[in-house]
Short mmCIF file of C-alpha atoms in Angstrom, two decimals:
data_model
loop_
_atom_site.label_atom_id
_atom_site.label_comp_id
_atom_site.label_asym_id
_atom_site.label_seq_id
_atom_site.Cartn_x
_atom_site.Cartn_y
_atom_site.Cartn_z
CA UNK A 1 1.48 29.42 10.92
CA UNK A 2 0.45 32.05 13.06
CA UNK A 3 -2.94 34.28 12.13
CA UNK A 4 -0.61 37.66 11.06
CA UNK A 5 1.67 35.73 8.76
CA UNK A 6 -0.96 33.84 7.35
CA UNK A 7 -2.67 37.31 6.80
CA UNK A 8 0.30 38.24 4.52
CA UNK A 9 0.52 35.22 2.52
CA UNK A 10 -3.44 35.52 1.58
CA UNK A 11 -2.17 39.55 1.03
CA UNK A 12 0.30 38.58 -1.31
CA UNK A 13 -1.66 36.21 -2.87
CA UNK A 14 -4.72 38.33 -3.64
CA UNK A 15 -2.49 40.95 -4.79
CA UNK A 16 -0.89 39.25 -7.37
CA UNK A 17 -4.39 38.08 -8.35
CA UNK A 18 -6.18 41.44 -8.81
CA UNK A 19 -2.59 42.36 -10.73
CA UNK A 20 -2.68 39.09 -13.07
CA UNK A 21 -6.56 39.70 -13.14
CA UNK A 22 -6.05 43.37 -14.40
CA UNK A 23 -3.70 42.55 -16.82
CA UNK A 24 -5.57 40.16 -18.38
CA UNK A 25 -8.52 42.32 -18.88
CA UNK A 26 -6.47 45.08 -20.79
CA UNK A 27 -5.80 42.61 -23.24
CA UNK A 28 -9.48 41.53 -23.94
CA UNK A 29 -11.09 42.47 -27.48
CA UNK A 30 -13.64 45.33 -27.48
CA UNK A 31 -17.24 44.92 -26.58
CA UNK A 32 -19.13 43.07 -29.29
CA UNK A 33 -15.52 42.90 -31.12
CA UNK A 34 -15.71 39.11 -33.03
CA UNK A 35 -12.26 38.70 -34.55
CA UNK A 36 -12.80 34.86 -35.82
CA UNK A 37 -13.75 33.73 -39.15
CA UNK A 38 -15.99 31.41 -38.90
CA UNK A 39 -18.79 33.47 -37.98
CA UNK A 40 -18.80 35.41 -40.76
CA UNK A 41 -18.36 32.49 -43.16
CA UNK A 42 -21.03 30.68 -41.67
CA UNK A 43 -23.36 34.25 -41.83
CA UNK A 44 -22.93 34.13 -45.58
CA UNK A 45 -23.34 30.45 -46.45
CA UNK A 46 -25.29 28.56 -44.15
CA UNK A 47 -28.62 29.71 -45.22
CA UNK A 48 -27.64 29.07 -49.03
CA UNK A 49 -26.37 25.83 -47.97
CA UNK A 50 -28.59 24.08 -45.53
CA UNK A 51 -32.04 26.26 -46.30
CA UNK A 52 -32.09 26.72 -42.87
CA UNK A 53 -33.30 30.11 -41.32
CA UNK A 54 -32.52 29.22 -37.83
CA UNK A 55 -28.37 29.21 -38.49
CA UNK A 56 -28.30 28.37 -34.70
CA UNK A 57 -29.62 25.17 -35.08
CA UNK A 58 -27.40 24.56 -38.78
CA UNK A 59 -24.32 24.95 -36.69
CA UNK A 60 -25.44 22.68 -33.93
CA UNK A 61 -27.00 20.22 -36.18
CA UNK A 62 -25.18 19.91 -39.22
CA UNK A 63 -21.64 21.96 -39.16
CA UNK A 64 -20.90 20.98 -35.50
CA UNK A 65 -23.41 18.02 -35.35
CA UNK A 66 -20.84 15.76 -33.87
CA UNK A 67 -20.31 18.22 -30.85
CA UNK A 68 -24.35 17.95 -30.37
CA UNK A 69 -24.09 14.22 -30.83
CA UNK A 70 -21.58 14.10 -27.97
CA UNK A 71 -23.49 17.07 -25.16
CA UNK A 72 -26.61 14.55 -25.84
CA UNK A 73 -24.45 10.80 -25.00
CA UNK A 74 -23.55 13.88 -22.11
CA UNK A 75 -27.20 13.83 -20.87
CA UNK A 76 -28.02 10.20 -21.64
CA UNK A 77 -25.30 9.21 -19.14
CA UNK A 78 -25.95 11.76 -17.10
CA UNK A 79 -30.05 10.60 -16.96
CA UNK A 80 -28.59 7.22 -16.60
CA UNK A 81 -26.17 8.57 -13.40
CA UNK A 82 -29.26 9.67 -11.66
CA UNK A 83 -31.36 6.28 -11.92
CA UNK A 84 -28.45 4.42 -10.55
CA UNK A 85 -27.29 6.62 -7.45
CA UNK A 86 -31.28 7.22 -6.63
CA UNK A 87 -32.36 3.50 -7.26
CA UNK A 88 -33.79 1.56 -3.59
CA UNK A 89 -31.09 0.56 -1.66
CA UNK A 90 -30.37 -2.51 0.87
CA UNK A 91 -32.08 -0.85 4.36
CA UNK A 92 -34.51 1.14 2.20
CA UNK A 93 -37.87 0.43 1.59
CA UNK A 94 -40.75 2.27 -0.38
CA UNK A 95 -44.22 3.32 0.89
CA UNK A 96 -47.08 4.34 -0.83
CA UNK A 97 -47.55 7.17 -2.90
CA UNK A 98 -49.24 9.33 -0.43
CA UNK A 99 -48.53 12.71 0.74
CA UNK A 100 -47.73 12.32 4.44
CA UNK A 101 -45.63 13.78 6.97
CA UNK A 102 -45.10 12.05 10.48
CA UNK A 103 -46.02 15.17 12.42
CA UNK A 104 -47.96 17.17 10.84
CA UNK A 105 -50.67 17.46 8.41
CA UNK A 106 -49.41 18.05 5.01
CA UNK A 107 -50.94 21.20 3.51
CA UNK A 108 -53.22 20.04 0.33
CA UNK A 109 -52.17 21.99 -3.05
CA UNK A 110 -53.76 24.97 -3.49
CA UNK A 111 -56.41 24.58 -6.07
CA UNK A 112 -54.88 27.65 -7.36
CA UNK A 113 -52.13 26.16 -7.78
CA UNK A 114 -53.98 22.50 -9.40
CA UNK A 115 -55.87 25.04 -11.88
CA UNK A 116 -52.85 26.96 -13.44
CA UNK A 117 -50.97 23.88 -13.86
CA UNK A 118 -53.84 22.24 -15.55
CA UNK A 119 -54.13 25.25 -17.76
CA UNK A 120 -50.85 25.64 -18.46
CA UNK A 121 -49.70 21.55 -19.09
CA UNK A 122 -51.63 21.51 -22.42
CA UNK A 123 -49.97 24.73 -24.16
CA UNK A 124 -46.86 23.89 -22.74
CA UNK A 125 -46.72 20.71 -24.22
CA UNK A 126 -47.75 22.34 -28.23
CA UNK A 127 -45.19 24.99 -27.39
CA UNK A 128 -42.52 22.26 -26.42
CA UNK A 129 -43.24 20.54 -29.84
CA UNK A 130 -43.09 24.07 -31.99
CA UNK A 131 -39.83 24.58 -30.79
CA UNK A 132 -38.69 20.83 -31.25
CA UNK A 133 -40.05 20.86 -34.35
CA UNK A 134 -38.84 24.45 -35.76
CA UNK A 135 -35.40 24.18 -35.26
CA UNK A 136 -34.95 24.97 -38.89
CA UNK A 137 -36.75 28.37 -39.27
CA UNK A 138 -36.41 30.55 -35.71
CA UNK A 139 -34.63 29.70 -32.84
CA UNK A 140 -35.50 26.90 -31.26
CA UNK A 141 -34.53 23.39 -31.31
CA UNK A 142 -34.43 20.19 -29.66
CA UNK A 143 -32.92 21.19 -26.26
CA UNK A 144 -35.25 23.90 -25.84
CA UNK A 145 -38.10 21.67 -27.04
CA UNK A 146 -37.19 19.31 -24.56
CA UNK A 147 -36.97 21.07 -21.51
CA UNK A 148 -39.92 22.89 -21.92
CA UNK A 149 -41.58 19.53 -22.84
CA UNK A 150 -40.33 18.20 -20.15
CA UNK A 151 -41.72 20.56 -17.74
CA UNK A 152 -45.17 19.98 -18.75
CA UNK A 153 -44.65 16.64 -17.11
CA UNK A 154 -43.54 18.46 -13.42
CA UNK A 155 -46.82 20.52 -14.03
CA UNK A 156 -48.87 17.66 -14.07
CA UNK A 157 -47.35 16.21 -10.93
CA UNK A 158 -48.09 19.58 -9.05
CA UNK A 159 -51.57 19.62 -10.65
CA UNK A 160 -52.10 16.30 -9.13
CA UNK A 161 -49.65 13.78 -7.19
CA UNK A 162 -46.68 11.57 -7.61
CA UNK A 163 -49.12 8.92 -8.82
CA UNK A 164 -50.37 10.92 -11.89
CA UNK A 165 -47.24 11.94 -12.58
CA UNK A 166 -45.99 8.37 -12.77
CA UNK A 167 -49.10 7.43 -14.96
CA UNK A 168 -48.40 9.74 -17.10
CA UNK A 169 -44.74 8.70 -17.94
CA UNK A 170 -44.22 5.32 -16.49
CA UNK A 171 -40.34 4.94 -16.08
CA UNK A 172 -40.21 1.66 -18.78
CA UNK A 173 -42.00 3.82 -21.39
CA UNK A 174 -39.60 6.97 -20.75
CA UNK A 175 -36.64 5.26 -20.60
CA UNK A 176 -37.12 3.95 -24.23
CA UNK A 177 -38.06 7.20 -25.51
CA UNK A 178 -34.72 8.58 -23.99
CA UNK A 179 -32.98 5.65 -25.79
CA UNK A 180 -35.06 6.15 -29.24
CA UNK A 181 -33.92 9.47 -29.22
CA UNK A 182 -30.00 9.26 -28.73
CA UNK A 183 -30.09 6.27 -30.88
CA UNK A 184 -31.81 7.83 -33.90
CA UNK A 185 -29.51 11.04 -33.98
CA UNK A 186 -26.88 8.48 -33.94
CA UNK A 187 -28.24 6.45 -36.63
CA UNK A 188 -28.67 9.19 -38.80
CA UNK A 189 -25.09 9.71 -38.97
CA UNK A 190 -24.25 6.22 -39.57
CA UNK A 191 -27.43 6.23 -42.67
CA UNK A 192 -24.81 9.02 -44.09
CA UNK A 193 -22.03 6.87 -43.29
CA UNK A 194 -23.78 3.91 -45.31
CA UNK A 195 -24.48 6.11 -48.54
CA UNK A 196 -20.84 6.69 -48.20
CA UNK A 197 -20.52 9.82 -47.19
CA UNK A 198 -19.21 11.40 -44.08
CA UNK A 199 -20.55 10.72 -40.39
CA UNK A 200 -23.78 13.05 -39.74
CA UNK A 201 -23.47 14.57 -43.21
CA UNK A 202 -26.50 16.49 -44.45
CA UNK A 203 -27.85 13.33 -47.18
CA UNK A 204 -31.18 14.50 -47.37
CA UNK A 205 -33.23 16.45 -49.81
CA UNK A 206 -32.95 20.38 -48.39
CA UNK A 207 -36.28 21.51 -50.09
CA UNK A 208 -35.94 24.64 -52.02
CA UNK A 209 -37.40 27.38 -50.01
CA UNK A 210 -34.82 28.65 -46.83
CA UNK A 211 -37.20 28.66 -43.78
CA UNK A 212 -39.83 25.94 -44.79
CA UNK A 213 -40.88 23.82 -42.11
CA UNK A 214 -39.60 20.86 -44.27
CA UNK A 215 -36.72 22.12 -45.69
CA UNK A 216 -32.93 21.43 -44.09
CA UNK A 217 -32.76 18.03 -44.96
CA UNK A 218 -31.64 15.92 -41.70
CA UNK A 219 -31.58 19.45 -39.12
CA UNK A 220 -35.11 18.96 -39.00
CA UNK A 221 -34.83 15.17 -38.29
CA UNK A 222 -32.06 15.24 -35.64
CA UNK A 223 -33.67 18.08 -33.86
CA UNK A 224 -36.85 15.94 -33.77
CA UNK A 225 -34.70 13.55 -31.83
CA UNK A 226 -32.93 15.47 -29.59
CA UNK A 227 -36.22 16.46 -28.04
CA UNK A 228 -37.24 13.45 -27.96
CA UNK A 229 -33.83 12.65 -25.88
CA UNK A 230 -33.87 15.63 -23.69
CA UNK A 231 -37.99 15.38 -22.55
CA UNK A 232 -37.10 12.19 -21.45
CA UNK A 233 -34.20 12.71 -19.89
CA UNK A 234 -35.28 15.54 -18.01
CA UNK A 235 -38.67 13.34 -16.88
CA UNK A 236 -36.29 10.41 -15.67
CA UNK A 237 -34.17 12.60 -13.59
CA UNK A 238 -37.52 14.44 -12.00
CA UNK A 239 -39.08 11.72 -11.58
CA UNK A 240 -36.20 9.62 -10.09
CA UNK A 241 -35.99 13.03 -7.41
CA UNK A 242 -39.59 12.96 -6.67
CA UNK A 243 -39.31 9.05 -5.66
CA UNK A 244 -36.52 9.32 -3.95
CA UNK A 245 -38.04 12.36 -1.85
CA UNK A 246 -41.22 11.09 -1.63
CA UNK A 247 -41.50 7.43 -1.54
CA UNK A 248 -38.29 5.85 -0.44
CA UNK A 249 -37.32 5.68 3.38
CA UNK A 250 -34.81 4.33 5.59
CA UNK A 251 -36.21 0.66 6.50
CA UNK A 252 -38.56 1.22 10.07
CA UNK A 253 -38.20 4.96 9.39
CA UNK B 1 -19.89 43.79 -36.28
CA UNK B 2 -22.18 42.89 -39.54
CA UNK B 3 -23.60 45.58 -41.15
CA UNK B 4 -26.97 47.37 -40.01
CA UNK B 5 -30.09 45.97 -41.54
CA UNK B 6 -33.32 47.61 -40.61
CA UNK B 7 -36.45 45.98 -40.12
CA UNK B 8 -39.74 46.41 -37.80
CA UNK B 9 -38.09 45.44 -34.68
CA UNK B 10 -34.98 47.36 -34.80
CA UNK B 11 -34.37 49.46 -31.37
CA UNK B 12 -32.26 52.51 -31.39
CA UNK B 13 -28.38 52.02 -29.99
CA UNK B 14 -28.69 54.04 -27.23
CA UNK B 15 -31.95 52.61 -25.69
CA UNK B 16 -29.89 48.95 -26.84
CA UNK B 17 -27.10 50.23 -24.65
CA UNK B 18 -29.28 51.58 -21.60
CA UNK B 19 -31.21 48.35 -21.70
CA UNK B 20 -27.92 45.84 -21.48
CA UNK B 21 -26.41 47.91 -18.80
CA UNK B 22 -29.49 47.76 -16.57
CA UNK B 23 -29.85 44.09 -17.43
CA UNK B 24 -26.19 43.43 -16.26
CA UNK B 25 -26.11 45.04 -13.50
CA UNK B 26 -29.76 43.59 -12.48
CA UNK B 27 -27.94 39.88 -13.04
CA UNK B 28 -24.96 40.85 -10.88
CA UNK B 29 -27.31 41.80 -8.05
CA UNK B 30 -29.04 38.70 -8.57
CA UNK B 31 -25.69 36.73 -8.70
CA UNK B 32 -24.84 38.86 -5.24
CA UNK B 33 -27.96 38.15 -3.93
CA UNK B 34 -27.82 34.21 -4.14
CA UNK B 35 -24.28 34.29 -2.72
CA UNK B 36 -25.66 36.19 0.62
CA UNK B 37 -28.75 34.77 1.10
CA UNK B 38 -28.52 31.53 3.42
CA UNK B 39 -31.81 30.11 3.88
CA UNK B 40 -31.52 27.26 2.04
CA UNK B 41 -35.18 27.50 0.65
CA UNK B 42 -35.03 31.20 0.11
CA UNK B 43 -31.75 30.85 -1.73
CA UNK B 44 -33.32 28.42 -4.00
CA UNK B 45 -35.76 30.78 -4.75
CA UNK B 46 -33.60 33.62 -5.65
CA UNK B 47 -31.80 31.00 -7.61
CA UNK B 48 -34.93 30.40 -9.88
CA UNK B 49 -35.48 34.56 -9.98
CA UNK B 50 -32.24 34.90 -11.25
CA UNK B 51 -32.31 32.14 -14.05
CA UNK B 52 -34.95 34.56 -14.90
CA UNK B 53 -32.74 37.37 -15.19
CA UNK B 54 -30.16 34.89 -16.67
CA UNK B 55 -32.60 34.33 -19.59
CA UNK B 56 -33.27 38.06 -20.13
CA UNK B 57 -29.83 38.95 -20.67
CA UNK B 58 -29.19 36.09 -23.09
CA UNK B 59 -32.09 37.60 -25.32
CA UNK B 60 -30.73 40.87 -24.51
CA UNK B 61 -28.11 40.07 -26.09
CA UNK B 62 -29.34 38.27 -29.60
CA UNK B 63 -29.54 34.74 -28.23
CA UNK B 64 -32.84 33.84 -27.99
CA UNK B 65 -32.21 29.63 -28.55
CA UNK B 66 -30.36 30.12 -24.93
CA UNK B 67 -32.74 32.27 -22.99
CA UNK B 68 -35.34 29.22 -23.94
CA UNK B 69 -32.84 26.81 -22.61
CA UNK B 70 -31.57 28.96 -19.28
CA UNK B 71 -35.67 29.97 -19.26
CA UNK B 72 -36.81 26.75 -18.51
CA UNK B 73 -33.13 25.00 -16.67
CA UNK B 74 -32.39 28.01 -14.65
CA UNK B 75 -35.82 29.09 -13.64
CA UNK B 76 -37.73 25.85 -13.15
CA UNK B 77 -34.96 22.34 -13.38
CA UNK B 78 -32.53 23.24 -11.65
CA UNK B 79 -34.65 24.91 -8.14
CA UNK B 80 -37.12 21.97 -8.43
CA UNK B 81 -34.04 19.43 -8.29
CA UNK B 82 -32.27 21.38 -5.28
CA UNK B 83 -35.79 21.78 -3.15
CA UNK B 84 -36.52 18.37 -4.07
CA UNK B 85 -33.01 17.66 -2.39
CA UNK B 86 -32.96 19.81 0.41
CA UNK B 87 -36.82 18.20 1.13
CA UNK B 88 -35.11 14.42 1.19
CA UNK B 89 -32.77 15.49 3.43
CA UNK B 90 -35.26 17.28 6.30
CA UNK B 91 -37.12 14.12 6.43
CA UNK B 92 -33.58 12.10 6.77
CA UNK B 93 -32.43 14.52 9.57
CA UNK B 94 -36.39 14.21 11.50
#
């Protein structure tokens, strides 16, 4: 195909594109137009029925918990992904957990940079919790709680070196804690399951103030978990990046 | 769209409206920006700047659980995975 023709066939092409592409956004709803139910139904009853403030984490934790259950197996095999392409292969070997560069000197961190993270690993880690923990009144919830958890971790690697870091969540240790986690959201369901009732249903006492820390019945709980899940997750797959960047080499590289 | 309801924090429309446009168009410069530049660290960077931005819209627009997500995926996972990355491979290619 010679370069003009080709031109027209990419003409074309793009044309009917931007044409399909046009059409299709004369037929989208209005700006902030929501034409589904299920919204609104869940606006009016979810507060009533779960005493849960933070109707976020209702839906992802009790109306839709099944979805949750599933994005977190998502992340678990994921976590579990990363170990196994990054493990020490045939050919490689691993040196020690030095900083070292064959030539050059590598720059030391910045104590700048060592005194933020040191300042900022401890708060980090309470805010991590709060959100963990508060799924039930504000926003939050055991992803976010997780992450952020989770990053606390990478500050104390900057603040010191790959063999704090590893101190500080040896890979044995994290790995259960990932497994604790999927394994008790899971087993809350099947507890509901073993009263009888539906998979992941909502068994336990709600508390009768809306927005009480201990109120929401099994939210609270699974939330707990899924932090749990996803700060351990997140510290596996770091950590499996940092070894594999800074430790493991091509044998007599 | 629910009903109104009033309370400490509410923001009038219009300064509502003026602050999602310039928030939108802020994130499609950002987007823009990530697409052109080709230094791979550099790129990472504006990567991380624009999970930033990412995280602003979202609580720009009334989802705060997300922006905590994107806050601390986009602006601090996902940059420290690729630089971690792009570092393995420099020392493969030395």
């Amino acid at each position: 195909m010679n370069p003009g023709l080709r031109r027209w066939v990419f003409l074309a092409g793009a044309a009917g594109l931007v044409a399909f592409y046009l059409w299709g956004l004369t037929g989208l709803p209005g700006f902030g137009d929501y034409p589904g139910p299920y919204g609104f139904i869940i606006n009016r009853i979810a507060v009533a029925q779960t005493r849960a403030t933070g109707v976020v984490s209702a839906v992802n934790f009790d109306y839709r918990g099944i979805d949750t259950l599933g994005e977190e197996f998502i992340l678990l095999a994921a976590a579990a992904g990363v170990s196994v392409v990054l493990r020490r292969l045939r050919g490689e070997r691993e040196r020690s957990a030095v900083d070292e560069a064959a030539d050059r000197d590598v720059p030391s961190t910045s104590s700048a940079v060592r005194m933020l993270a040191l300042l900022f690993a401890g708060p980090v880690v309470v805010v991590g919790w709060w959100l963990a923990s508060h799924a039930q009144t504000s926003p939050s919830g055991g992803f976010q709680g997780g992450v952020i958890l989770a990053t606390a971790f990478i500050l104390v690697y900057l603040s010191g070196e790959f063999l704090v870091f590893e101190r500080f969540s040896p890979v044995a240790l994290t790995e259960v804690v990932e497994a604790a986690g999927a394994a008790g959201f899971a087993a809350i369901g099947v507890s509901a399951v073993a009263r009888g009732l539906p998979y992941l249903y909502n068994f336990l006492p709600l508390g009768s103030t809306p927005g009480a820390v201990s109120s929401s019945g099994t939210i609270v709980l699974i939330s707990f978990f899924v932090g749990l899940e996803v700060a351990a997750a997140f510290i596996l797959i770091v950590g499996e990046l940092l070894e594999q960047t800074l430790l493991i080499r091509q044998r007599g590289g | 769209m629910s009903a109104a309801v009033s309370t400490p924090y509410t923001v009038p429309v219009a300064l509502m409206d003026v602050l999602q446009v310039t928030v939108l168009v802020l994130v499609a410069v950002g987007a823009t920006a990530v697409v052109l530049i080709r230094a791979h660290v550099r790129q990472v960077l504006a990567l991380s700047v624009y999970g930033v931005l990412l995280a602003v819209l979202f609580l720009v627009f009334q989802a705060p659980d997300v922006t905590l997500s994107e806050l601390t995926v986009g602006s601090v996972a996902l940059p420290l995975v690729l630089l971690l990355t792009l570092a393995k491979i420099r020392k493969r290619e030395e």
